XYZ file of C-alpha atoms in Angstrom:
80
model
C -0.006 -0.064 -0.047
C 1.311 3.499 -0.856
C 0.436 6.299 1.629
C -0.055 9.815 0.216
C -0.002 12.658 2.669
C -1.924 15.892 1.780
C 0.332 18.739 2.486
C -1.303 22.161 3.101
C -4.262 21.096 0.900
C -7.819 19.891 1.715
C -7.908 17.529 -1.314
C -6.110 16.378 -4.497
C -7.756 15.559 -7.814
C -7.686 11.885 -8.694
C -5.936 12.395 -12.036
C -3.308 14.523 -10.451
C -2.659 12.010 -7.747
C -2.152 9.279 -10.298
C 0.336 11.295 -12.237
C 2.230 12.537 -9.100
C 2.718 8.935 -7.922
C 3.821 7.757 -11.369
C 0.911 5.271 -11.559
C 0.569 6.626 -15.109
C 3.060 8.387 -17.451
C 0.860 11.368 -18.190
C -2.296 13.180 -17.189
C -3.940 12.016 -20.469
C -3.166 8.436 -19.468
C -4.736 9.033 -16.016
C -7.869 10.478 -17.609
C -8.120 7.542 -19.994
C -7.732 4.929 -17.171
C -10.457 6.713 -15.199
C -12.833 6.940 -18.313
C -12.261 3.149 -19.034
C -13.459 2.333 -15.509
C -10.089 1.041 -14.313
C -9.886 3.066 -11.096
C -11.828 2.643 -7.816
C -12.141 5.182 -4.971
C -13.410 3.568 -1.627
C -14.175 0.350 -3.428
C -16.496 2.174 -5.940
C -15.786 2.545 -9.616
C -14.891 6.222 -10.179
C -15.403 8.030 -13.495
C -14.839 11.518 -12.454
C -11.400 12.577 -13.568
C -10.944 15.293 -11.003
C -12.638 13.520 -8.101
C -11.599 15.408 -4.929
C -9.652 12.960 -2.813
C -9.523 13.759 0.882
C -7.911 12.202 3.859
C -9.408 8.759 4.631
C -9.990 7.949 0.907
C -8.505 4.803 -0.711
C -7.702 4.651 -4.497
C -7.229 1.281 -6.390
C -5.679 1.086 -9.757
C -4.128 -2.040 -11.251
C -2.063 -3.622 -8.512
C -1.726 -0.269 -6.551
C -3.595 0.680 -3.486
C -3.168 4.325 -2.333
C -4.293 5.567 1.077
C -4.750 9.359 1.455
C -3.922 10.823 4.844
C -3.787 14.367 6.179
C -0.341 16.050 6.425
C 0.714 17.885 9.518
C -0.757 21.282 8.420
C -4.042 19.511 7.319
C -4.407 17.830 10.697
C -4.036 21.063 12.502
C -6.756 22.768 10.429
C -9.283 19.955 10.923
C -8.774 19.849 14.689
C -9.717 23.543 15.204
């Protein structure tokens, strides 16, 4: 499992996450994988390319599972 920490952001778009973690080679490839129904978010097939992923979400693509967690700054904001 891959853990991705949100740093100073409330969310990250699904296609951007896939590109940042090198799960795909380009944003276009990420969009295509999502459109083709190859990506799940929280065990549900996801077709929104820019789905907002927040702390606690889980993304599945091919053999990869990504867990989204809050970074230090995000944790402080949510505890106020």
